[in-house]
CSV table of C-alpha atoms in Angstrom, one decimal:
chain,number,residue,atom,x,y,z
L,16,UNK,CA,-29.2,185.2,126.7
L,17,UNK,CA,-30.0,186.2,130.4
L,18,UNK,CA,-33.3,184.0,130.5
L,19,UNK,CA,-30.7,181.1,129.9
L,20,UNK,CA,-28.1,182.3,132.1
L,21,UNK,CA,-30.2,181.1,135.4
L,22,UNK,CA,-29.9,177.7,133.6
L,23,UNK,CA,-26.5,177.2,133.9
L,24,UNK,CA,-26.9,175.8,130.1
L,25,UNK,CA,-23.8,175.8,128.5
L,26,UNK,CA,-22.7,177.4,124.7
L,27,UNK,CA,-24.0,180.2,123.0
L,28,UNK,CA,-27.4,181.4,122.6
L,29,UNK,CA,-28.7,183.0,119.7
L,30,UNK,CA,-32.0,182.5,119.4
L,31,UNK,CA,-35.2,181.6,121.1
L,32,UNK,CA,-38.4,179.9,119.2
L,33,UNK,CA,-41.8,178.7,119.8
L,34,UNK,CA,-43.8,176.0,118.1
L,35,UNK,CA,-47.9,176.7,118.5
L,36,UNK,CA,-47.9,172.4,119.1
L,37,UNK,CA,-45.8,173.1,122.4
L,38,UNK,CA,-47.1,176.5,124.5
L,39,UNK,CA,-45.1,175.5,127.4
L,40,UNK,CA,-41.5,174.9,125.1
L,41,UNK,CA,-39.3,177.7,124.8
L,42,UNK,CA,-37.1,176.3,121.7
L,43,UNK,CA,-33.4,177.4,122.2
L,44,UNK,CA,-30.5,177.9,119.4
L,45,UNK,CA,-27.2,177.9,120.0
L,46,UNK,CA,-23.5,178.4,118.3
L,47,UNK,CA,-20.0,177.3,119.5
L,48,UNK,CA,-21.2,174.2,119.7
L,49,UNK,CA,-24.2,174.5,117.7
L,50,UNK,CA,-27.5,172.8,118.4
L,51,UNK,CA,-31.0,172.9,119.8
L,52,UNK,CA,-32.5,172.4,122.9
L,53,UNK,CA,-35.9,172.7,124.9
L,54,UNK,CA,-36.6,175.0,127.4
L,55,UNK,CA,-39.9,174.1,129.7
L,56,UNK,CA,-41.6,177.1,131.2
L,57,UNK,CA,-43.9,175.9,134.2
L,58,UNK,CA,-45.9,178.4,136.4
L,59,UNK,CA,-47.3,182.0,135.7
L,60,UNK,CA,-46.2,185.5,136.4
L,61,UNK,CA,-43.5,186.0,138.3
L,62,UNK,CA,-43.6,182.7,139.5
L,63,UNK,CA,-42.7,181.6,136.1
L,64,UNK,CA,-40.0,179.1,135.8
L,65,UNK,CA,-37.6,177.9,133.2
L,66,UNK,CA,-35.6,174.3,133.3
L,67,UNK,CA,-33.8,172.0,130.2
L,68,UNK,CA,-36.1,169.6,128.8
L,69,UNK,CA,-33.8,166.4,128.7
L,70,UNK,CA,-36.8,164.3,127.5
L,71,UNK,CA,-36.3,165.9,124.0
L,72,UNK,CA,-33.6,164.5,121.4
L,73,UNK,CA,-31.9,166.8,119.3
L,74,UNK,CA,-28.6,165.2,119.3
L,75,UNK,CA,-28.8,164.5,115.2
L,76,UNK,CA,-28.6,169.2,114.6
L,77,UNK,CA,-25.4,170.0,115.7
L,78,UNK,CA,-25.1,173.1,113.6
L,79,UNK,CA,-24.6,177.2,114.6
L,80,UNK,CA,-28.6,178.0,114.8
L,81,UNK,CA,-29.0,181.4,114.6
L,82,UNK,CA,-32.9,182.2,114.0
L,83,UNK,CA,-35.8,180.0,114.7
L,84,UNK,CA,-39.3,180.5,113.3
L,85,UNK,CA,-42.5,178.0,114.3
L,86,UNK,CA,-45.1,178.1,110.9
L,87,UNK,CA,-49.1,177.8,111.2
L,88,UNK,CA,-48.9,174.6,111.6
L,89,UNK,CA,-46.7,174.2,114.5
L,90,UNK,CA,-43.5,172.6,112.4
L,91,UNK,CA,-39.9,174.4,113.1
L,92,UNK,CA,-37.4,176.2,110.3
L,93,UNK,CA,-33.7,176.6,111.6
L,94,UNK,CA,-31.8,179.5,109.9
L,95,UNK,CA,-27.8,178.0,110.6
L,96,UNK,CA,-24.7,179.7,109.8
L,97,UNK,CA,-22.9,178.7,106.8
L,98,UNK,CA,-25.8,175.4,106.5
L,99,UNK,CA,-29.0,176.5,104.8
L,100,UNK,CA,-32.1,176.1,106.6
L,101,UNK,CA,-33.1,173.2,108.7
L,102,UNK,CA,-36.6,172.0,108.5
L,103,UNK,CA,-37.7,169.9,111.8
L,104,UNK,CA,-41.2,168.5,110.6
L,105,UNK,CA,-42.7,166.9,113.3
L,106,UNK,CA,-45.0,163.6,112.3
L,107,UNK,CA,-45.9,163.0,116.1
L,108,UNK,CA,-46.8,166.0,117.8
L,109,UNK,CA,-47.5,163.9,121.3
L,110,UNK,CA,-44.6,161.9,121.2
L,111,UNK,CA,-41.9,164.6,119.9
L,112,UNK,CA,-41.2,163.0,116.7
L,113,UNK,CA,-40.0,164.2,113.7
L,114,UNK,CA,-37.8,164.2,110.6
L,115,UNK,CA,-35.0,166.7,109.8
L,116,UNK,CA,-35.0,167.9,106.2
L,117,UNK,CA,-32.0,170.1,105.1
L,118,UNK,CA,-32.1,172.8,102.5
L,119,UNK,CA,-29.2,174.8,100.7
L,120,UNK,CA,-28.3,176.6,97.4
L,121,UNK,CA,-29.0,173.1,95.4
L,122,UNK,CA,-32.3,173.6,96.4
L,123,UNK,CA,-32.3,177.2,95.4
L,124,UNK,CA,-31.8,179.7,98.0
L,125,UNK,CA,-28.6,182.2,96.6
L,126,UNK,CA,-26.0,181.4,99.9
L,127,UNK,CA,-26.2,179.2,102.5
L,128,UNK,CA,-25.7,181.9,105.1
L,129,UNK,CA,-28.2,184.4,106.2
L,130,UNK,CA,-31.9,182.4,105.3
L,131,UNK,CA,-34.6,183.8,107.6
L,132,UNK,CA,-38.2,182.2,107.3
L,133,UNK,CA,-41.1,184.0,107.8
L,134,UNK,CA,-44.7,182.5,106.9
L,135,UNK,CA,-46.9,184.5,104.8
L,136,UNK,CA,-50.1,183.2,102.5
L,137,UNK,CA,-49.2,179.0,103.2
L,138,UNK,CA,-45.7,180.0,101.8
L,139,UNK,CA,-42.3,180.3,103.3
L,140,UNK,CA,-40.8,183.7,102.9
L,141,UNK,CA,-37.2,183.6,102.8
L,142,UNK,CA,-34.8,187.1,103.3
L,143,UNK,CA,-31.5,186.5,102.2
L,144,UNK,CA,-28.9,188.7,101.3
L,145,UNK,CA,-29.8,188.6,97.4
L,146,UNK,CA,-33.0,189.9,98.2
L,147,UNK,CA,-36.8,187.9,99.3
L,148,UNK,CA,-37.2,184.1,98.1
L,149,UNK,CA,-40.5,182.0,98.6
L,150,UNK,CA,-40.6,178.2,98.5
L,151,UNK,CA,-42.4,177.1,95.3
L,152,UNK,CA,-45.4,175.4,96.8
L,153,UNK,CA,-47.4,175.8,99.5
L,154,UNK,CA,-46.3,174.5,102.9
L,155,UNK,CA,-49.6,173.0,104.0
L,156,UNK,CA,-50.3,169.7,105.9
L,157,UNK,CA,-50.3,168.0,101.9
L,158,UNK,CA,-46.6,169.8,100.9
L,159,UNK,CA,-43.5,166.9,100.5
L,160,UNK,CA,-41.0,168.2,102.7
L,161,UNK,CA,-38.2,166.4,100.3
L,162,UNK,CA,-39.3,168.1,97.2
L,163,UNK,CA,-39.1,171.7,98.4
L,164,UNK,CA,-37.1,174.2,96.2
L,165,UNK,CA,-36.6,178.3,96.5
L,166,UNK,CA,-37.4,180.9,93.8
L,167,UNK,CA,-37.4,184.3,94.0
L,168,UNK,CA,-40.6,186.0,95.5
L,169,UNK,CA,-42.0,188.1,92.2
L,170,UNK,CA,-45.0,190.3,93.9
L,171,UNK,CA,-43.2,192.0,97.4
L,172,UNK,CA,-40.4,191.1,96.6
L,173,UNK,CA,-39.3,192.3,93.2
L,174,UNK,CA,-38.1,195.4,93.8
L,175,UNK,CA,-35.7,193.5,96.4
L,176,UNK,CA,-35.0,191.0,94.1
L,177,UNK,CA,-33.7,193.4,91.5
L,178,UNK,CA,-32.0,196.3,94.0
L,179,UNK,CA,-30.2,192.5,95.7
L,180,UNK,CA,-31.3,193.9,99.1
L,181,UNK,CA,-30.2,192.3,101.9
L,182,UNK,CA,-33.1,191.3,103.8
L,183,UNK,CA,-32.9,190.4,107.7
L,184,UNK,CA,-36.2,190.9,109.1
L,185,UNK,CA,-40.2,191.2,107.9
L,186,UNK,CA,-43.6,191.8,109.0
L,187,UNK,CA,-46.8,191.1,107.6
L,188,UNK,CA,-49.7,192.7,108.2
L,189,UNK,CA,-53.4,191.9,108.7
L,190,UNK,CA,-53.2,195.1,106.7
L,191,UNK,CA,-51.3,193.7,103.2
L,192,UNK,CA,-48.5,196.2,104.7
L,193,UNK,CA,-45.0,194.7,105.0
L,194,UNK,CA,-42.6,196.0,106.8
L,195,UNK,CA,-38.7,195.2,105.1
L,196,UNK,CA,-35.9,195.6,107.6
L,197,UNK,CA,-32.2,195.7,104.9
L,198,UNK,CA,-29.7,196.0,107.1
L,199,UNK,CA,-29.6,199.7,107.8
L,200,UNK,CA,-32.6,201.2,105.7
L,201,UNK,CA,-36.6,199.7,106.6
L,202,UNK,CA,-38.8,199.9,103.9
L,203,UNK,CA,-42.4,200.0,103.9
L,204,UNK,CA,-44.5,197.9,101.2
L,205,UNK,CA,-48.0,198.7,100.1
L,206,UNK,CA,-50.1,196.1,98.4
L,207,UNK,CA,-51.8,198.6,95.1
L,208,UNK,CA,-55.6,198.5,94.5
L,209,UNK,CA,-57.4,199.2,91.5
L,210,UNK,CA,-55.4,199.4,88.6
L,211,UNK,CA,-52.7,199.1,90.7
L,212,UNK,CA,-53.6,195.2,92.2
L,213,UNK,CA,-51.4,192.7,92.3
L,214,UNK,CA,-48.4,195.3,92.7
L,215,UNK,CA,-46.7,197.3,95.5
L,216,UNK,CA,-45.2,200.7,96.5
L,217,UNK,CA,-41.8,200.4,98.1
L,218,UNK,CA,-41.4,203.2,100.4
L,219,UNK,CA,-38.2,203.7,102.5
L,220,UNK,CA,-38.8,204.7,106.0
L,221,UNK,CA,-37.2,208.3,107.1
L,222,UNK,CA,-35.2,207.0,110.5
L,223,UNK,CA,-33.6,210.1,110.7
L,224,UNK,CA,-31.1,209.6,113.2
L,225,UNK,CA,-32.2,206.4,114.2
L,226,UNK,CA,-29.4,203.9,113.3
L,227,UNK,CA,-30.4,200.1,111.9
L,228,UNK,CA,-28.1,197.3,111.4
L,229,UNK,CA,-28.5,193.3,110.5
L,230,UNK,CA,-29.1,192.4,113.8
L,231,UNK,CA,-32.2,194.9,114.5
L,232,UNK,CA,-35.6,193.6,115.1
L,233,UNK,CA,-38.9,194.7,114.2
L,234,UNK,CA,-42.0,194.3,116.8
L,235,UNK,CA,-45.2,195.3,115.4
L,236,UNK,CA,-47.7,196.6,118.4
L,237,UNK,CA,-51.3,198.6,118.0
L,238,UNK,CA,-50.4,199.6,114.7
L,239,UNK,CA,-46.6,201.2,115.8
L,240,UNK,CA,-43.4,199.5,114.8
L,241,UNK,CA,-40.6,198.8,117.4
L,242,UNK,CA,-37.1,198.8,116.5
L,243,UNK,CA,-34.6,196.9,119.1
């Protein structure tokens, strides 16, 4: 990306991440070579710099990252290329130490390719390419990081689940709206009420000549959704 350019950091970059344990850590991913590193941002406004945080250790993740998403709590989940997900769990947030945890199709996710985490509700939201998956407990401070499996999200996510949409990118709401971006189609979903509770209304959104792919990204701002 151009905010690494200036860094003269070398490889790939495909993602940036933040953890809410490190406000002044801009976590980077990278491909060809894979791996992770920390960016420190120091000053404000346009005064703002960006340097390589050698004082970090991420020499032990050495796969293609290609997402990064930083739960409540402050832990990280790596989405790699062809690897499953990458759980950094951090046991000392002042000292930077942590434990890696790895997670693929023996622990239940349908491919090992294309896992993005979102949080939602103490769980971890998974959109895949077979549709939305949730981990089967909740990931709170208690949770066992070694025990964690995948199964398929059954209230959202059904309709996903059943149509095997391939899911790249979602929003939640303060609302109980999610936004669903599949690849070239966004879908809105509406929590029911009433009679209705405990189900949702899986509306696709008219782009009209607005053109969506796997890579797009969703922003939503003051109620209006952004598409880049």
């Amino acid at each position: 990306s151009k905010i690494l350019e200036k860094l003269h950091v070398t490889g790939t970059n495909y993602c940036l991440g933040k953890s809410k344990q490190y406000p002044g850590i801009l976590f980077a991913g990278f491909g060809d070579p894979g791996g992770l590193k920390a960016i420190k941002i120091t000053g404000k406004g346009e005064s703002k710099t960006l340097t390589e945080d050698g004082s970090w250790d991420f020499s032990k993740i050495t796969n293609d990252i290609r997402a990064i998403h930083g739960d409540p709590d402050g832990h990280l989940w790596l989405t790699t290329r062809y690897k499953g997900i990458i759980h950094i769990r951090f046991s000392d947030f002042r000292n930077k130490q942590y434990d890696i945890y790895r997670y693929d199709m023996q622990h239940g996710l349908p491919q090992n390719d294309w896992n993005f985490a979102y949080s939602h509700n103490q769980y971890l939201i998974i959109g895949t390419r077979k549709g939305i998956y949730r981990s089967d407990t909740k990931i709170d401070r208690q949770f066992k990081p070694e025990l964690l499996r995948f199964v398929q999200e059954s209230t959202f996510g059904k309709w996903f689940n059943l149509t095997q949409q391939g899911v790249s990118n979602i929003i939640f709401c303060n609302t109980g709206t999610i936004w669903v971006n599949c690849i070239d189609k966004i879908f809105k979903a509406t929590a029911g009420t009433g009679a209705t509770s405990g189900k949702y209304d899986i509306q696709r959104l008219p782009l009209q000549k607005t053109r969506t792919s796997e890579y797009t990204d969703m922003y939503l701002e003051d109620n209006i959704l952004w598409l880049c």
